[in-house]
């Protein structure tokens, strides 16, 4: 479940609303490590706890639509994502073996 705060004229309203709820593992399964992409989409690292190597980076639009952004075919989990200051490169941290991948964009229309 992903929630977001509601804003009213720049003030935070003391309520959370449901933004996205996955009812199926195919949509989201163990999503964590969130990042906002340069295009305003939410990037979610997903960890599959199975023998199959099928970890994803998922995208979520501001309207709540989900899409597959990338897939990791190593027996590891994506442990975080961040973007370069100019927004041209997405860095993906992997847990074990520990490494950081640099993926170039453009990311404005992703």
mmCIF file with all atom_site columns, N, CA and C in Angstrom, residues 5-42:
data_model
loop_
_atom_site.group_PDB
_atom_site.id
_atom_site.type_symbol
_atom_site.label_atom_id
_atom_site.label_alt_id
_atom_site.label_comp_id
_atom_site.label_asym_id
_atom_site.label_entity_id
_atom_site.label_seq_id
_atom_site.pdbx_PDB_ins_code
_atom_site.Cartn_x
_atom_site.Cartn_y
_atom_site.Cartn_z
_atom_site.occupancy
_atom_site.B_iso_or_equiv
_atom_site.pdbx_formal_charge
_atom_site.auth_seq_id
_atom_site.auth_comp_id
_atom_site.auth_asym_id
_atom_site.auth_atom_id
_atom_site.pdbx_PDB_model_num
ATOM 1   N N  . UNK A 1 5  ? 0.329  12.234  1.361   1.00 0.00 ? 5  UNK A N  1
ATOM 2   C CA . UNK A 1 5  ? -0.257 13.308  2.153   1.00 0.00 ? 5  UNK A CA 1
ATOM 3   C C  . UNK A 1 5  ? -1.053 14.226  1.245   1.00 0.00 ? 5  UNK A C  1
ATOM 4   N N  . UNK A 1 6  ? -2.065 14.799  1.791   1.00 0.00 ? 6  UNK A N  1
ATOM 5   C CA . UNK A 1 6  ? -2.884 15.752  1.049   1.00 0.00 ? 6  UNK A CA 1
ATOM 6   C C  . UNK A 1 6  ? -2.441 17.170  1.407   1.00 0.00 ? 6  UNK A C  1
ATOM 7   N N  . UNK A 1 7  ? -2.304 18.012  0.403   1.00 0.00 ? 7  UNK A N  1
ATOM 8   C CA . UNK A 1 7  ? -1.909 19.393  0.622   1.00 0.00 ? 7  UNK A CA 1
ATOM 9   C C  . UNK A 1 7  ? -3.053 20.317  0.229   1.00 0.00 ? 7  UNK A C  1
ATOM 10  N N  . UNK A 1 8  ? -3.208 21.388  0.981   1.00 0.00 ? 8  UNK A N  1
ATOM 11  C CA . UNK A 1 8  ? -4.257 22.362  0.726   1.00 0.00 ? 8  UNK A CA 1
ATOM 12  C C  . UNK A 1 8  ? -3.619 23.742  0.801   1.00 0.00 ? 8  UNK A C  1
ATOM 13  N N  . UNK A 1 9  ? -3.409 24.366  -0.347  1.00 0.00 ? 9  UNK A N  1
ATOM 14  C CA . UNK A 1 9  ? -2.791 25.693  -0.423  1.00 0.00 ? 9  UNK A CA 1
ATOM 15  C C  . UNK A 1 9  ? -1.448 25.716  0.298   1.00 0.00 ? 9  UNK A C  1
ATOM 16  N N  . UNK A 1 10 ? -0.637 24.668  0.103   1.00 0.00 ? 10 UNK A N  1
ATOM 17  C CA . UNK A 1 10 ? 0.688  24.618  0.696   1.00 0.00 ? 10 UNK A CA 1
ATOM 18  C C  . UNK A 1 10 ? 0.726  24.100  2.118   1.00 0.00 ? 10 UNK A C  1
ATOM 19  N N  . UNK A 1 11 ? -0.434 23.873  2.731   1.00 0.00 ? 11 UNK A N  1
ATOM 20  C CA . UNK A 1 11 ? -0.476 23.365  4.098   1.00 0.00 ? 11 UNK A CA 1
ATOM 21  C C  . UNK A 1 11 ? -0.754 21.870  4.071   1.00 0.00 ? 11 UNK A C  1
ATOM 22  N N  . UNK A 1 12 ? -0.090 21.145  4.943   1.00 0.00 ? 12 UNK A N  1
ATOM 23  C CA . UNK A 1 12 ? -0.315 19.707  5.025   1.00 0.00 ? 12 UNK A CA 1
ATOM 24  C C  . UNK A 1 12 ? -1.579 19.448  5.826   1.00 0.00 ? 12 UNK A C  1
ATOM 25  N N  . UNK A 1 13 ? -2.508 18.734  5.239   1.00 0.00 ? 13 UNK A N  1
ATOM 26  C CA . UNK A 1 13 ? -3.726 18.325  5.932   1.00 0.00 ? 13 UNK A CA 1
ATOM 27  C C  . UNK A 1 13 ? -3.397 17.051  6.698   1.00 0.00 ? 13 UNK A C  1
ATOM 28  N N  . UNK A 1 14 ? -3.866 16.923  7.914   1.00 0.00 ? 14 UNK A N  1
ATOM 29  C CA . UNK A 1 14 ? -3.494 15.780  8.758   1.00 0.00 ? 14 UNK A CA 1
ATOM 30  C C  . UNK A 1 14 ? -4.300 14.535  8.405   1.00 0.00 ? 14 UNK A C  1
ATOM 31  N N  . UNK A 1 15 ? -4.183 14.116  7.151   1.00 0.00 ? 15 UNK A N  1
ATOM 32  C CA . UNK A 1 15 ? -4.851 12.898  6.701   1.00 0.00 ? 15 UNK A CA 1
ATOM 33  C C  . UNK A 1 15 ? -4.027 12.272  5.596   1.00 0.00 ? 15 UNK A C  1
ATOM 34  N N  . UNK A 1 16 ? -4.084 10.981  5.512   1.00 0.00 ? 16 UNK A N  1
ATOM 35  C CA . UNK A 1 16 ? -3.449 10.248  4.424   1.00 0.00 ? 16 UNK A CA 1
ATOM 36  C C  . UNK A 1 16 ? -4.527 9.581   3.596   1.00 0.00 ? 16 UNK A C  1
ATOM 37  N N  . UNK A 1 17 ? -4.321 9.558   2.300   1.00 0.00 ? 17 UNK A N  1
ATOM 38  C CA . UNK A 1 17 ? -5.263 8.858   1.435   1.00 0.00 ? 17 UNK A CA 1
ATOM 39  C C  . UNK A 1 17 ? -4.528 7.728   0.727   1.00 0.00 ? 17 UNK A C  1
ATOM 40  N N  . UNK A 1 18 ? -5.252 6.684   0.426   1.00 0.00 ? 18 UNK A N  1
ATOM 41  C CA . UNK A 1 18 ? -4.681 5.553   -0.281  1.00 0.00 ? 18 UNK A CA 1
ATOM 42  C C  . UNK A 1 18 ? -4.391 5.962   -1.718  1.00 0.00 ? 18 UNK A C  1
ATOM 43  N N  . UNK A 1 19 ? -3.151 5.822   -2.124  1.00 0.00 ? 19 UNK A N  1
ATOM 44  C CA . UNK A 1 19 ? -2.727 6.197   -3.467  1.00 0.00 ? 19 UNK A CA 1
ATOM 45  C C  . UNK A 1 19 ? -2.681 4.983   -4.387  1.00 0.00 ? 19 UNK A C  1
ATOM 46  N N  . UNK A 1 20 ? -2.178 3.875   -3.876  1.00 0.00 ? 20 UNK A N  1
ATOM 47  C CA . UNK A 1 20 ? -2.060 2.659   -4.672  1.00 0.00 ? 20 UNK A CA 1
ATOM 48  C C  . UNK A 1 20 ? -2.050 1.465   -3.736  1.00 0.00 ? 20 UNK A C  1
ATOM 49  N N  . UNK A 1 21 ? -2.854 0.478   -4.047  1.00 0.00 ? 21 UNK A N  1
ATOM 50  C CA . UNK A 1 21 ? -2.851 -0.766  -3.280  1.00 0.00 ? 21 UNK A CA 1
ATOM 51  C C  . UNK A 1 21 ? -2.784 -1.923  -4.263  1.00 0.00 ? 21 UNK A C  1
ATOM 52  N N  . UNK A 1 22 ? -1.785 -2.757  -4.093  1.00 0.00 ? 22 UNK A N  1
ATOM 53  C CA . UNK A 1 22 ? -1.624 -3.912  -4.966  1.00 0.00 ? 22 UNK A CA 1
ATOM 54  C C  . UNK A 1 22 ? -2.418 -5.079  -4.406  1.00 0.00 ? 22 UNK A C  1
ATOM 55  N N  . UNK A 1 23 ? -3.310 -5.602  -5.210  1.00 0.00 ? 23 UNK A N  1
ATOM 56  C CA . UNK A 1 23 ? -4.089 -6.760  -4.793  1.00 0.00 ? 23 UNK A CA 1
ATOM 57  C C  . UNK A 1 23 ? -3.512 -8.050  -5.347  1.00 0.00 ? 23 UNK A C  1
ATOM 58  N N  . UNK A 1 24 ? -2.500 -7.945  -6.209  1.00 0.00 ? 24 UNK A N  1
ATOM 59  C CA . UNK A 1 24 ? -1.881 -9.119  -6.813  1.00 0.00 ? 24 UNK A CA 1
ATOM 60  C C  . UNK A 1 24 ? -0.364 -8.994  -6.755  1.00 0.00 ? 24 UNK A C  1
ATOM 61  N N  . UNK A 1 25 ? 0.349  -10.094 -6.478  1.00 0.00 ? 25 UNK A N  1
ATOM 62  C CA . UNK A 1 25 ? 1.813  -10.044 -6.489  1.00 0.00 ? 25 UNK A CA 1
ATOM 63  C C  . UNK A 1 25 ? 2.386  -9.642  -7.849  1.00 0.00 ? 25 UNK A C  1
ATOM 64  N N  . UNK A 1 26 ? 1.658  -9.885  -8.935  1.00 0.00 ? 26 UNK A N  1
ATOM 65  C CA . UNK A 1 26 ? 2.152  -9.503  -10.262 1.00 0.00 ? 26 UNK A CA 1
ATOM 66  C C  . UNK A 1 26 ? 2.239  -7.983  -10.415 1.00 0.00 ? 26 UNK A C  1
ATOM 67  N N  . UNK A 1 27 ? 1.418  -7.237  -9.667  1.00 0.00 ? 27 UNK A N  1
ATOM 68  C CA . UNK A 1 27 ? 1.457  -5.781  -9.727  1.00 0.00 ? 27 UNK A CA 1
ATOM 69  C C  . UNK A 1 27 ? 2.583  -5.247  -8.862  1.00 0.00 ? 27 UNK A C  1
ATOM 70  N N  . UNK A 1 28 ? 2.583  -5.615  -7.585  1.00 0.00 ? 28 UNK A N  1
ATOM 71  C CA . UNK A 1 28 ? 3.662  -5.279  -6.657  1.00 0.00 ? 28 UNK A CA 1
ATOM 72  C C  . UNK A 1 28 ? 3.839  -6.427  -5.693  1.00 0.00 ? 28 UNK A C  1
ATOM 73  N N  . UNK A 1 29 ? 5.092  -6.743  -5.398  1.00 0.00 ? 29 UNK A N  1
ATOM 74  C CA . UNK A 1 29 ? 5.404  -7.817  -4.470  1.00 0.00 ? 29 UNK A CA 1
ATOM 75  C C  . UNK A 1 29 ? 6.661  -7.423  -3.706  1.00 0.00 ? 29 UNK A C  1
ATOM 76  N N  . UNK A 1 30 ? 6.510  -7.054  -2.454  1.00 0.00 ? 30 UNK A N  1
ATOM 77  C CA . UNK A 1 30 ? 7.621  -6.646  -1.591  1.00 0.00 ? 30 UNK A CA 1
ATOM 78  C C  . UNK A 1 30 ? 8.310  -5.385  -2.103  1.00 0.00 ? 30 UNK A C  1
ATOM 79  N N  . UNK A 1 31 ? 7.550  -4.400  -2.485  1.00 0.00 ? 31 UNK A N  1
ATOM 80  C CA . UNK A 1 31 ? 8.127  -3.139  -2.932  1.00 0.00 ? 31 UNK A CA 1
ATOM 81  C C  . UNK A 1 31 ? 8.642  -2.322  -1.760  1.00 0.00 ? 31 UNK A C  1
ATOM 82  N N  . UNK A 1 32 ? 9.807  -1.733  -1.936  1.00 0.00 ? 32 UNK A N  1
ATOM 83  C CA . UNK A 1 32 ? 10.388 -0.838  -0.932  1.00 0.00 ? 32 UNK A CA 1
ATOM 84  C C  . UNK A 1 32 ? 11.387 0.075   -1.638  1.00 0.00 ? 32 UNK A C  1
ATOM 85  N N  . UNK A 1 33 ? 12.101 0.873   -0.889  1.00 0.00 ? 33 UNK A N  1
ATOM 86  C CA . UNK A 1 33 ? 13.117 1.772   -1.441  1.00 0.00 ? 33 UNK A CA 1
ATOM 87  C C  . UNK A 1 33 ? 12.537 2.636   -2.558  1.00 0.00 ? 33 UNK A C  1
ATOM 88  N N  . UNK A 1 34 ? 11.948 3.738   -2.171  1.00 0.00 ? 34 UNK A N  1
ATOM 89  C CA . UNK A 1 34 ? 11.245 4.630   -3.091  1.00 0.00 ? 34 UNK A CA 1
ATOM 90  C C  . UNK A 1 34 ? 12.122 5.792   -3.529  1.00 0.00 ? 34 UNK A C  1
ATOM 91  N N  . UNK A 1 35 ? 11.876 6.280   -4.731  1.00 0.00 ? 35 UNK A N  1
ATOM 92  C CA . UNK A 1 35 ? 12.586 7.440   -5.265  1.00 0.00 ? 35 UNK A CA 1
ATOM 93  C C  . UNK A 1 35 ? 11.651 8.161   -6.238  1.00 0.00 ? 35 UNK A C  1
ATOM 94  N N  . UNK A 1 36 ? 11.727 9.475   -6.275  1.00 0.00 ? 36 UNK A N  1
ATOM 95  C CA . UNK A 1 36 ? 10.969 10.247  -7.256  1.00 0.00 ? 36 UNK A CA 1
ATOM 96  C C  . UNK A 1 36 ? 11.871 10.498  -8.464  1.00 0.00 ? 36 UNK A C  1
ATOM 97  N N  . UNK A 1 37 ? 11.409 10.101  -9.646  1.00 0.00 ? 37 UNK A N  1
ATOM 98  C CA . UNK A 1 37 ? 12.163 10.275  -10.890 1.00 0.00 ? 37 UNK A CA 1
ATOM 99  C C  . UNK A 1 37 ? 12.040 11.716  -11.374 1.00 0.00 ? 37 UNK A C  1
ATOM 100 N N  . UNK A 1 38 ? 12.923 12.144  -12.277 1.00 0.00 ? 38 UNK A N  1
ATOM 101 C CA . UNK A 1 38 ? 12.840 13.511  -12.809 1.00 0.00 ? 38 UNK A CA 1
ATOM 102 C C  . UNK A 1 38 ? 11.501 13.835  -13.461 1.00 0.00 ? 38 UNK A C  1
ATOM 103 N N  . UNK A 1 39 ? 10.789 12.824  -13.956 1.00 0.00 ? 39 UNK A N  1
ATOM 104 C CA . UNK A 1 39 ? 9.491  13.064  -14.593 1.00 0.00 ? 39 UNK A CA 1
ATOM 105 C C  . UNK A 1 39 ? 8.334  13.081  -13.594 1.00 0.00 ? 39 UNK A C  1
ATOM 106 N N  . UNK A 1 40 ? 8.638  12.973  -12.288 1.00 0.00 ? 40 UNK A N  1
ATOM 107 C CA . UNK A 1 40 ? 7.596  13.004  -11.267 1.00 0.00 ? 40 UNK A CA 1
ATOM 108 C C  . UNK A 1 40 ? 7.002  11.651  -10.931 1.00 0.00 ? 40 UNK A C  1
ATOM 109 N N  . UNK A 1 41 ? 7.442  10.605  -11.608 1.00 0.00 ? 41 UNK A N  1
ATOM 110 C CA . UNK A 1 41 ? 6.952  9.260   -11.302 1.00 0.00 ? 41 UNK A CA 1
ATOM 111 C C  . UNK A 1 41 ? 7.673  8.714   -10.077 1.00 0.00 ? 41 UNK A C  1
ATOM 112 N N  . UNK A 1 42 ? 7.018  7.817   -9.381  1.00 0.00 ? 42 UNK A N  1
ATOM 113 C CA . UNK A 1 42 ? 7.608  7.131   -8.241  1.00 0.00 ? 42 UNK A CA 1
ATOM 114 C C  . UNK A 1 42 ? 8.315  5.883   -8.755  1.00 0.00 ? 42 UNK A C  1
#
